[in-house]
Coordinates of C-alpha atoms (C1' of nucleotides) in Angstrom, one line a residue:
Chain A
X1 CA 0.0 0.0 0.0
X2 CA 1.4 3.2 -0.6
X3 CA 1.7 6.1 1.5
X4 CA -0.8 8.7 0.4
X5 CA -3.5 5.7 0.0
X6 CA -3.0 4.0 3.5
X7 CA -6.7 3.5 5.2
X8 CA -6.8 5.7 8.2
X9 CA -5.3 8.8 6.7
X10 CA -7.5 12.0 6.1
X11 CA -8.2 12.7 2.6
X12 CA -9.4 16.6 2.8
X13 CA -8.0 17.6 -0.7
X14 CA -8.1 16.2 -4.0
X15 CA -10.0 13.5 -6.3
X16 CA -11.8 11.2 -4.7
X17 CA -10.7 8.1 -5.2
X18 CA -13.2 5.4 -7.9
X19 CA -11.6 2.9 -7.1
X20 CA -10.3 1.8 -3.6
X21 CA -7.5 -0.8 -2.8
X22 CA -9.8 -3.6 -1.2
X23 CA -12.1 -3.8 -4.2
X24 CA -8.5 -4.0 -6.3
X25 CA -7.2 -7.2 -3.5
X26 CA -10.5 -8.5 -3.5
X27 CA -10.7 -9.0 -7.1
X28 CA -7.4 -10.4 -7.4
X29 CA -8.3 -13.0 -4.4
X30 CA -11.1 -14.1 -6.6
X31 CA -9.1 -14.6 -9.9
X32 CA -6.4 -16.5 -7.5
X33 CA -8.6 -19.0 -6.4
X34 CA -10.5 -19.4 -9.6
X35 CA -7.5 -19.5 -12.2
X36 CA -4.4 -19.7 -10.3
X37 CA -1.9 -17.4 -9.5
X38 CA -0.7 -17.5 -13.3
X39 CA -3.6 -16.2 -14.4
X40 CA -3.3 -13.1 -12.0
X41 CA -1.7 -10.0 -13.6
X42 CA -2.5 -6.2 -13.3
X43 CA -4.4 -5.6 -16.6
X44 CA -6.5 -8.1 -16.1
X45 CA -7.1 -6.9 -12.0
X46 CA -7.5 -3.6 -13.7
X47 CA -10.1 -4.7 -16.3
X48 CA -11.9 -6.2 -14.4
X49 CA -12.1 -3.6 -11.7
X50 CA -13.0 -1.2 -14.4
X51 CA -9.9 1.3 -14.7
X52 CA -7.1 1.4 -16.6
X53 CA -3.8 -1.0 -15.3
X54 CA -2.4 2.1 -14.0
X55 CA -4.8 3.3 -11.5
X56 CA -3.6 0.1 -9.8
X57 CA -0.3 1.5 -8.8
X58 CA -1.9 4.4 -6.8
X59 CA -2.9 2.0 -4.6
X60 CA -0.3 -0.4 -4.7
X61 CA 3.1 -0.3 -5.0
X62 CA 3.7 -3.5 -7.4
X63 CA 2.6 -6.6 -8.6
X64 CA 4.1 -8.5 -5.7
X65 CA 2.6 -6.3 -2.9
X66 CA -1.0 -6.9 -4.6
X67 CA -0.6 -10.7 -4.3
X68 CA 0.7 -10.5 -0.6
X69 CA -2.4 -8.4 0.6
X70 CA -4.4 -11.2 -0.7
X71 CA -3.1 -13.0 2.1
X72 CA -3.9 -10.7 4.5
X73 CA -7.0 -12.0 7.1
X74 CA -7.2 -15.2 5.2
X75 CA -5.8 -16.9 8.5
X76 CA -8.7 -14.8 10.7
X77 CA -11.5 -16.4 8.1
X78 CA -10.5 -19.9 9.9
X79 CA -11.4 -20.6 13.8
X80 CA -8.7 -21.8 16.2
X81 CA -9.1 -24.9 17.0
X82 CA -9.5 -26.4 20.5
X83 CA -6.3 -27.6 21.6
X84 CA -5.5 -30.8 23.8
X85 CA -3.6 -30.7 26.6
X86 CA -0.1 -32.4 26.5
X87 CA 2.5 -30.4 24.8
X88 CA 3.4 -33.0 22.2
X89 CA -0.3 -33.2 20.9
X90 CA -0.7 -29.6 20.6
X91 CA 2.6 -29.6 18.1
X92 CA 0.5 -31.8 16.1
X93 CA -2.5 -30.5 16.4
X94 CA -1.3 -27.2 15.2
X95 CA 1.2 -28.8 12.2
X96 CA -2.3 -30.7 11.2
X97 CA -4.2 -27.4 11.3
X98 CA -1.7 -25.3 9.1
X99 CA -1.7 -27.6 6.7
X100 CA -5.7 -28.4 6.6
X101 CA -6.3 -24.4 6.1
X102 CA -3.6 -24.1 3.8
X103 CA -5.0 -27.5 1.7
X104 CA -8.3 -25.8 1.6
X105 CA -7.6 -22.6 0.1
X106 CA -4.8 -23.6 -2.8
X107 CA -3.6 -20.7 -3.9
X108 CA -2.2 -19.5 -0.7
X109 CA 1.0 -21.7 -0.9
X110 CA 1.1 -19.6 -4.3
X111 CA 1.7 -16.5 -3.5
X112 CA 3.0 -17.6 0.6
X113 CA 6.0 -19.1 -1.7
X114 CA 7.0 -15.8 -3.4
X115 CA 6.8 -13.5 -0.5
X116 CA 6.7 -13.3 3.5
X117 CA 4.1 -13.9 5.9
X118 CA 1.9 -10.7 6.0
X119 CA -0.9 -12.5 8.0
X120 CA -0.5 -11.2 11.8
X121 CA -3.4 -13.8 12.5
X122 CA -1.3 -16.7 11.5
X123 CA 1.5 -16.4 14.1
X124 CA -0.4 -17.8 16.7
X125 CA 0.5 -21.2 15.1
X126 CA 4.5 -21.1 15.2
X127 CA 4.4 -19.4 19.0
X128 CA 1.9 -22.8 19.8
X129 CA 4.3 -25.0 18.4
X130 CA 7.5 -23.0 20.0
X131 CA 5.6 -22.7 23.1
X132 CA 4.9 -26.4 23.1
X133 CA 7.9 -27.2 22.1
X134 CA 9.7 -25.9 25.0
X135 CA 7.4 -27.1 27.4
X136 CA 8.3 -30.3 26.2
X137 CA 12.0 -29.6 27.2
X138 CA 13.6 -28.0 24.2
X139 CA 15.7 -24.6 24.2
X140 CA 13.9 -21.5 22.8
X141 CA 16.4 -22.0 19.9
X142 CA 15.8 -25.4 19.0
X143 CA 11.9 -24.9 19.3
X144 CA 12.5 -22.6 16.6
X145 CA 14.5 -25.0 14.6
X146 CA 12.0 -27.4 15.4
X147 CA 9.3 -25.4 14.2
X148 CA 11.1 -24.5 10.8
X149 CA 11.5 -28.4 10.3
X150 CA 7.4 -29.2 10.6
X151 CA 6.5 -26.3 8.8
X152 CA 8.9 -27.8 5.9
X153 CA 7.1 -31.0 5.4
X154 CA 3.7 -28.9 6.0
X155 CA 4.8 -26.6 3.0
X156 CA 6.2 -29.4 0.7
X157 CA 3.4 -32.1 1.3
X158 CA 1.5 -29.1 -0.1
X159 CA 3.7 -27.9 -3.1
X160 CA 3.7 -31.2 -4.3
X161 CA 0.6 -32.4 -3.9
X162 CA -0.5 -29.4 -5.9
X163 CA 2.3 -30.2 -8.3
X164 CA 0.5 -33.9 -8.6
X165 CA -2.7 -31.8 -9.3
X166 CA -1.6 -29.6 -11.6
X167 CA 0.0 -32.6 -13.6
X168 CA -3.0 -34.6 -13.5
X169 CA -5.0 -32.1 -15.3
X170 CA -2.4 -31.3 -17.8
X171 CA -3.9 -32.8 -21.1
X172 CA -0.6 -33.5 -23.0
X173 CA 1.6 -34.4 -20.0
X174 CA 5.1 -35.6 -20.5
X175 CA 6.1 -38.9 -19.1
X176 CA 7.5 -38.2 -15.3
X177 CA 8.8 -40.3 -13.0
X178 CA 7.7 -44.3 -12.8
X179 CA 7.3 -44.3 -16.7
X180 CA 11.3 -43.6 -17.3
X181 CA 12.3 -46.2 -15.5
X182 CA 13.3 -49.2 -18.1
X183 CA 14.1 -53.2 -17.8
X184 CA 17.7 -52.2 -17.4
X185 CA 17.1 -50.3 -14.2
X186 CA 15.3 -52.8 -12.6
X187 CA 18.2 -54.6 -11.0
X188 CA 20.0 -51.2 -9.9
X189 CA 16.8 -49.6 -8.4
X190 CA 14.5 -52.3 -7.0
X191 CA 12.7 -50.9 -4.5
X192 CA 11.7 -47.8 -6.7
X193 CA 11.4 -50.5 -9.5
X194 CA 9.0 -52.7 -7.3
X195 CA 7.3 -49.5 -5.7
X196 CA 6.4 -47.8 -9.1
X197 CA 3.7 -50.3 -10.1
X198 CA 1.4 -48.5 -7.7
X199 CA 2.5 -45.4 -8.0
X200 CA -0.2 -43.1 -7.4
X201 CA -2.4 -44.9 -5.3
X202 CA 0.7 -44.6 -2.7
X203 CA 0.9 -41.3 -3.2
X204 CA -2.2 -41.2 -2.4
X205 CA -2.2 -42.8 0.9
X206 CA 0.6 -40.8 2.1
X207 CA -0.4 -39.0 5.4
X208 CA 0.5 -35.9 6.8
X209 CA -0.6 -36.0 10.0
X210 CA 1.0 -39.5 10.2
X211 CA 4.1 -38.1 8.9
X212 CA 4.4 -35.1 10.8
X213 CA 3.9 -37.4 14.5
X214 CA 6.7 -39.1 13.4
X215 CA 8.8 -36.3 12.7
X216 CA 7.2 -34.1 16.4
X217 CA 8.3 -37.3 17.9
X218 CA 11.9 -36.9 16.1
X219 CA 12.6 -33.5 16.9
X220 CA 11.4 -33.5 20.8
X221 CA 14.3 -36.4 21.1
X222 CA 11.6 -39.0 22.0
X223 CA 13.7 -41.8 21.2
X224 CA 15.5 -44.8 22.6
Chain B
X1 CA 13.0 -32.9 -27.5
X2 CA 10.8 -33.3 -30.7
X3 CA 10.6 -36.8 -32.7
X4 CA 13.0 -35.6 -35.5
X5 CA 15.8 -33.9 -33.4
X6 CA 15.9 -37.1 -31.7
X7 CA 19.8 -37.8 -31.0
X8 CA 21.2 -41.4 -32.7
X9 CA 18.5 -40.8 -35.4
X10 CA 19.6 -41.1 -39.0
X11 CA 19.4 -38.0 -41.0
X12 CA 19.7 -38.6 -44.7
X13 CA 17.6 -36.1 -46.0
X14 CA 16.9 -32.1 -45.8
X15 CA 18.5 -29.1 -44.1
X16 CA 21.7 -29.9 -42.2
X17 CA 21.0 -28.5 -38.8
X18 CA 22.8 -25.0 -37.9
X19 CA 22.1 -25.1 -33.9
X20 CA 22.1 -28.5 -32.0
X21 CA 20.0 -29.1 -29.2
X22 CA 22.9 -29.3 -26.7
X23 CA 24.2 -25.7 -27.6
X24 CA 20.2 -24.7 -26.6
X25 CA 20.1 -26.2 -23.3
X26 CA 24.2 -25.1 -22.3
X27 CA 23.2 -21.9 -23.1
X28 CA 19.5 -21.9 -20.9
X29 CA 21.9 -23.3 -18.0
X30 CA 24.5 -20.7 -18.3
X31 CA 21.6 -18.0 -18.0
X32 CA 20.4 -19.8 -15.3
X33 CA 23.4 -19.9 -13.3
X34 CA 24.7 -16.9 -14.2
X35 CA 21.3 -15.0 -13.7
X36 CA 18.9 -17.1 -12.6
X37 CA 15.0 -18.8 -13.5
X38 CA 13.7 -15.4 -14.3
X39 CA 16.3 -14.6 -16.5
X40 CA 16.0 -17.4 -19.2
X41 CA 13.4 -16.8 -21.9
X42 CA 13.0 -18.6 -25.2
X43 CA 14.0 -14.9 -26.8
X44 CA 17.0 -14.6 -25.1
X45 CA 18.4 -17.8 -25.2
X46 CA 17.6 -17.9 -29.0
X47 CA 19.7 -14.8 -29.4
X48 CA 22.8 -15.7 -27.5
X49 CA 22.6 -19.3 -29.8
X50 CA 22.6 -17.3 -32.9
X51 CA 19.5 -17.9 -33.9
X52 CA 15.7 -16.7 -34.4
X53 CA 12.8 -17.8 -31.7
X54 CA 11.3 -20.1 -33.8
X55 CA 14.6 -21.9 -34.2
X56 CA 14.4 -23.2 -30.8
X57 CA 11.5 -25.0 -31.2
X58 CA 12.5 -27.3 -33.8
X59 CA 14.3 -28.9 -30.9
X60 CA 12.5 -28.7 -28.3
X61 CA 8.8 -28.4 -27.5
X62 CA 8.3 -25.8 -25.3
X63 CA 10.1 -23.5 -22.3
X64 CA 9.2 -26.1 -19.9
X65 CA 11.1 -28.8 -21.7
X66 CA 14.5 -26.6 -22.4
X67 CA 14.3 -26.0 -18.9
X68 CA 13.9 -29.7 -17.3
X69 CA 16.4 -30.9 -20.5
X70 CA 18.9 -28.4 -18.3
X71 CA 18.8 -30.8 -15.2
X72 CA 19.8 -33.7 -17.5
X73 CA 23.5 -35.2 -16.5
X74 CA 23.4 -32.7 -13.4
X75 CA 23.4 -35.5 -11.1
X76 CA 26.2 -37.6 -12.6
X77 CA 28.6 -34.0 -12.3
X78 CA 28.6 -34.8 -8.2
X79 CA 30.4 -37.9 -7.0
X80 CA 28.1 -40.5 -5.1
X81 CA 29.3 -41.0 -1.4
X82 CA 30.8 -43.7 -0.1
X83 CA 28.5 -43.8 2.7
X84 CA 28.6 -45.7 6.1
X85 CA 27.5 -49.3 7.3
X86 CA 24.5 -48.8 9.4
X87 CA 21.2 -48.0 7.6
X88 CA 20.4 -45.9 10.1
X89 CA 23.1 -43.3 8.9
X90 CA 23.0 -44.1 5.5
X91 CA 19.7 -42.8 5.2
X92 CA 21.2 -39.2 6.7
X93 CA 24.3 -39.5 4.6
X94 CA 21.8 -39.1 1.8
X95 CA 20.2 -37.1 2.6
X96 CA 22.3 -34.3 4.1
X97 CA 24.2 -35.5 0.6
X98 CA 20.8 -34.5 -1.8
X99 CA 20.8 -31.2 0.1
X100 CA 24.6 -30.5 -0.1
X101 CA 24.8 -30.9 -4.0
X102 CA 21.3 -28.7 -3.9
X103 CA 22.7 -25.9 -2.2
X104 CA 26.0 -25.7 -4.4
X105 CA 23.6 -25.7 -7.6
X106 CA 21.1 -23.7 -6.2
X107 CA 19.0 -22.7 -9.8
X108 CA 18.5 -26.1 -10.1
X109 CA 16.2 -26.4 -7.3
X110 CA 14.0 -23.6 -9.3
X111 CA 13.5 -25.6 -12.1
X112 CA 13.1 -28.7 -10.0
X113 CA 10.1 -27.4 -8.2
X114 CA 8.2 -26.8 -11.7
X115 CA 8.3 -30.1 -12.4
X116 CA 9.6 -33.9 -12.8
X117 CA 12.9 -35.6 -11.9
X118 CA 14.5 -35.9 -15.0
X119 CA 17.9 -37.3 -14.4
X120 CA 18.0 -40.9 -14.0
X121 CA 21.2 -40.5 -12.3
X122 CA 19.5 -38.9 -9.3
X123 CA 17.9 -42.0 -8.1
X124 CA 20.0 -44.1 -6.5
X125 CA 19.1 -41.5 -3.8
X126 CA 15.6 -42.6 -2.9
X127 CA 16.9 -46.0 -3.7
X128 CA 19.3 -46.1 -0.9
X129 CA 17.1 -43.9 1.6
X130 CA 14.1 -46.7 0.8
X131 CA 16.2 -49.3 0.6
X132 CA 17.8 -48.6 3.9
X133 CA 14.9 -47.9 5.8
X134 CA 13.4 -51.3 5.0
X135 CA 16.6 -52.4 5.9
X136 CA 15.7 -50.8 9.8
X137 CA 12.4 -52.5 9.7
X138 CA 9.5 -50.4 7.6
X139 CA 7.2 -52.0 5.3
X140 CA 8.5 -50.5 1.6
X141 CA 5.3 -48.6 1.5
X142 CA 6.5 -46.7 4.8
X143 CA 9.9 -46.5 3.2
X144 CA 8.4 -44.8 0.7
X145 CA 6.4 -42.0 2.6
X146 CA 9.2 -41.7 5.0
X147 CA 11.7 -41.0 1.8
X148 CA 9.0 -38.1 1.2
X149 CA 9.3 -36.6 4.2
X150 CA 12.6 -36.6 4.1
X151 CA 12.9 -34.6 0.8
X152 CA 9.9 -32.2 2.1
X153 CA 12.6 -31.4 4.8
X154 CA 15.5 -30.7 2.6
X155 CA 13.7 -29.0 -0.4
X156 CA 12.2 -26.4 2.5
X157 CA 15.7 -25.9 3.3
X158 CA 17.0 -25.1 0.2
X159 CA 13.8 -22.9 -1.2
X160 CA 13.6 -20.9 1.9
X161 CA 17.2 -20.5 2.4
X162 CA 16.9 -19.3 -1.4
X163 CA 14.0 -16.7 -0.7
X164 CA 16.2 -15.4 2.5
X165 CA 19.1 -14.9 -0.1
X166 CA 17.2 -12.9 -2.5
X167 CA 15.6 -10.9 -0.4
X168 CA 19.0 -10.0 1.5
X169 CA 20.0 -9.0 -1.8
X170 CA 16.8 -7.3 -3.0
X171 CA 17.8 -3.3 -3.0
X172 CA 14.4 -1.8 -1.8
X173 CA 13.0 -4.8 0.5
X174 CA 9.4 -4.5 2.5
X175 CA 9.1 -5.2 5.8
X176 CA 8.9 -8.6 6.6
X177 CA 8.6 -11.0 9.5
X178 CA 9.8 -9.9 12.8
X179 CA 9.7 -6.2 11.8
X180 CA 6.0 -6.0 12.2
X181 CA 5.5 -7.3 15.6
X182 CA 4.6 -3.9 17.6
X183 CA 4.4 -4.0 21.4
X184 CA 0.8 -5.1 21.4
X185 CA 2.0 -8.6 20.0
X186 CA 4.3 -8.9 23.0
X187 CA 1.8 -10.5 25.4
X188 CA 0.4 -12.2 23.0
X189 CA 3.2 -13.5 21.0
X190 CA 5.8 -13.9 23.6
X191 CA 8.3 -16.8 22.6
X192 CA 8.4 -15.1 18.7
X193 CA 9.1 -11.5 19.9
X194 CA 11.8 -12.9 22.4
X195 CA 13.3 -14.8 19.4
X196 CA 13.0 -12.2 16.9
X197 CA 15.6 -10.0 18.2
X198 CA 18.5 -12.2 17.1
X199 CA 16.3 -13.5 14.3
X200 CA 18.6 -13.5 11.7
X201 CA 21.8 -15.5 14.1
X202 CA 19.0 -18.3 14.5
X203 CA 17.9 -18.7 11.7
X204 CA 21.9 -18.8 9.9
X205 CA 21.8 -21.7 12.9
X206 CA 19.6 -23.8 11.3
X207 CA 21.7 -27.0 11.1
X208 CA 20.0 -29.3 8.3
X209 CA 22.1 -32.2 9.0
X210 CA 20.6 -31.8 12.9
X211 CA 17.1 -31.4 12.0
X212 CA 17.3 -34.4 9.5
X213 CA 19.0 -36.6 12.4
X214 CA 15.8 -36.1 14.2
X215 CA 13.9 -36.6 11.4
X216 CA 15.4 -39.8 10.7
X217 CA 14.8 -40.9 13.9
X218 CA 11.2 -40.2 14.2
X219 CA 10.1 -41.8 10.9
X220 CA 12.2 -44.8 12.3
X221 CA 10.4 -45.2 15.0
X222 CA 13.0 -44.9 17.5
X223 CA 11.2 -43.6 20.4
X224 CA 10.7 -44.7 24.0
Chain C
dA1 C1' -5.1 13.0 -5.1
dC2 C1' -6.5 10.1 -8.4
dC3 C1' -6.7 8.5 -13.0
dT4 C1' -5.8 8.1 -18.2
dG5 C1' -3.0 7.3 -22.6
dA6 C1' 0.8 6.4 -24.8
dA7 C1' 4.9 4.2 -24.8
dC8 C1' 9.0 1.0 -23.6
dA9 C1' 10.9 -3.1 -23.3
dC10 C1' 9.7 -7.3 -23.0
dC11 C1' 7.1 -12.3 -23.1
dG12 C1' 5.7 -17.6 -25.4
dT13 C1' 3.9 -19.5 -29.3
dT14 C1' 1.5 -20.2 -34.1
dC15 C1' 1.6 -20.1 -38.9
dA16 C1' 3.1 -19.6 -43.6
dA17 C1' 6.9 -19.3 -46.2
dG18 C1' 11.7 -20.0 -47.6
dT19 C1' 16.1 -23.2 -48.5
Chain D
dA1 C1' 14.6 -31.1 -42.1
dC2 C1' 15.7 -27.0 -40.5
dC3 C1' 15.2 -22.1 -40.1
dT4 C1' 13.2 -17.2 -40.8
dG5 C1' 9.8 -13.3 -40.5
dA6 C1' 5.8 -11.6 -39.3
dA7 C1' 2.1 -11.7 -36.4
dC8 C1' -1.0 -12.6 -32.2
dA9 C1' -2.0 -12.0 -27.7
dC10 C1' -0.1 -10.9 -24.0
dC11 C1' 3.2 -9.0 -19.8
dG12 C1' 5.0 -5.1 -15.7
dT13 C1' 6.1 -0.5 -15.3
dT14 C1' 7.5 4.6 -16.3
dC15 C1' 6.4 9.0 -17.6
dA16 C1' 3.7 13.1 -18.8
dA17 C1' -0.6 14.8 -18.9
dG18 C1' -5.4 15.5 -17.5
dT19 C1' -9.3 16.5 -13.8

DNA sequence: ACCTGAACACCGTTCAAGT
DNA sequence: ACCTGAACACCGTTCAAGT
């Protein structure tokens, strides 16, 4: 947002503004989650908003800082869930929530992997799992560590499951993985060899939240 | 690559071929390296080949194919490990090994995560990391989802490491992450806003190897 | 202060034609 | 078979001018 357009300032001179930043963010949300984030750019924000691609600069500063305000109060949209009471299961918990919010509304991994975290609502989630994680005996520092690590295998179980989506509905697709693999491989790779007959259904069956226990579990030392 | 640029095809007839389709793709990987993702564009590369546009795709079928042709023979450049005796370790030899070659070719993890695994000679790293942790006791179909996990872990590494690196580098950067807690956020948010003031020490802490030791652990099972 | 119009410097890709 | 030229349908952003 720039600084003569910021909401909150008094506007006593000039033009009024036609056109005002949240309509601008809220059509860009809209052709996020419909299209993708591929299909967002500012002439089509600013046709459909009805002005010309620059008026959109007067409100924001560039094409980046558009798609990062479409982030902003998504986290707020979804209730806080009730939290058990051990530490451990409130790391999980958490982990399992982030990434049920973030499966539900696609697009955010989008623009979340260009850009920072501009949601103030979401930051409850790494101080639970920080908090929890030094209840459960770990130093500030390597709750924070800790936290990085789950919120990897949060962010890629959802980059590539999109990736698998994205693929799927490709019409022409080009042959990936399990197809490449010939007769002549089989004796140097037979575990992916054996595993790639079925391929996608266990994909499919892969589990985050199973995943993720294992790794909380991991990462608080829990181990013989 | 199309059907009739096809290498170890005969050609007995027409136009002897000005470009070849390995000057293409060494000239998209120099770009890439030299300038990164964003910098490689059919246009470009056409022009430093010599060469119109069109040219280009006579050899290959689209952007998306130069760029994954790029990763080809990447894997074979980096020296396979000898790695230790217990599977235990060789599955975090690997894997701290995947990350390490990552991170010293880091434009190859941007064209990595917009799409497939290419390079045949990359494989013998799930192999062994599946292979192994059946060897410690999981079913292949756990070995499989635990190999996952594992790269989720490592690819967050390297992309976030990668967004941290541009944005350090970025001229006129926003404000990002622990810059807009306020005082408010204090009492609410008490374990980030004690962290956040060496924010950028901890996170240059992050010790891969150390999370993925844990992580290792956890999908093993090895817990009390 | 807010918005328009024209322009700059790009994209990926298709299609018809040349050698 | 391989390559060119022109064209289509786009991009993000700057700059000068209008109300």
């Amino acid at each position: 947002m720039t600084e003569n357009a910021r909401p909150g300032r008094k506007r006593t001179v000039g033009r009024p503004p036609r056109i005002a930043a949240e309509q601008i963010v809220d059509v860009a949300r809209r052709i996020l989650q419909e299209e993708g984030v591929e299909a967002v750019s500012m002439r089509r924000v600013a046709k459909e908003v009805g002005a010309t691609p620059m008026a959109l600069y007067h409100h924001v500063r560039d094409k980046d800082e558009l798609l990062l305000l479409t982030l902003r109060g998504m986290a707020a949209t979804f209730p806080r869930p009730s939290l058990p009471e051990d530490p451990r299961d409130r790391i999980l918990t958490t982990a399992v929530h982030m990434h049920a919010v973030l499966s539900e509304v696609v697009w955010v991994i989008d623009v979340l992997s260009l850009g920072d975290l501009t949601d103030k609502n979401a930051l409850w989630m790494p101080e639970e799992i920080i908090d929890s994680a030094i209840a459960c005996g770990l130093t500030p520092e390597r709750a924070l560590h800790a936290y990085r690590t789950i919120w990897y295998v949060v962010h890629g179980a959802l980059v590539f499951h999109r990736a698998d989506t994205r693929r799927a509905a490709d019409p022409d697709r080009r042959p990936f993985f399990p197809a490449l693999l010939t007769e002549e491989d089989a004796s140097e790779l037979p575990r992916l060899t054996a595993l790639s007959a079925d391929w996608d259904e266990l994909k499919a069956r892969y589990d985050v939240a199973e995943q993720l226990a294992a790794v909380v579990d991991g990462l608080l030392g829990k181990r013989g």
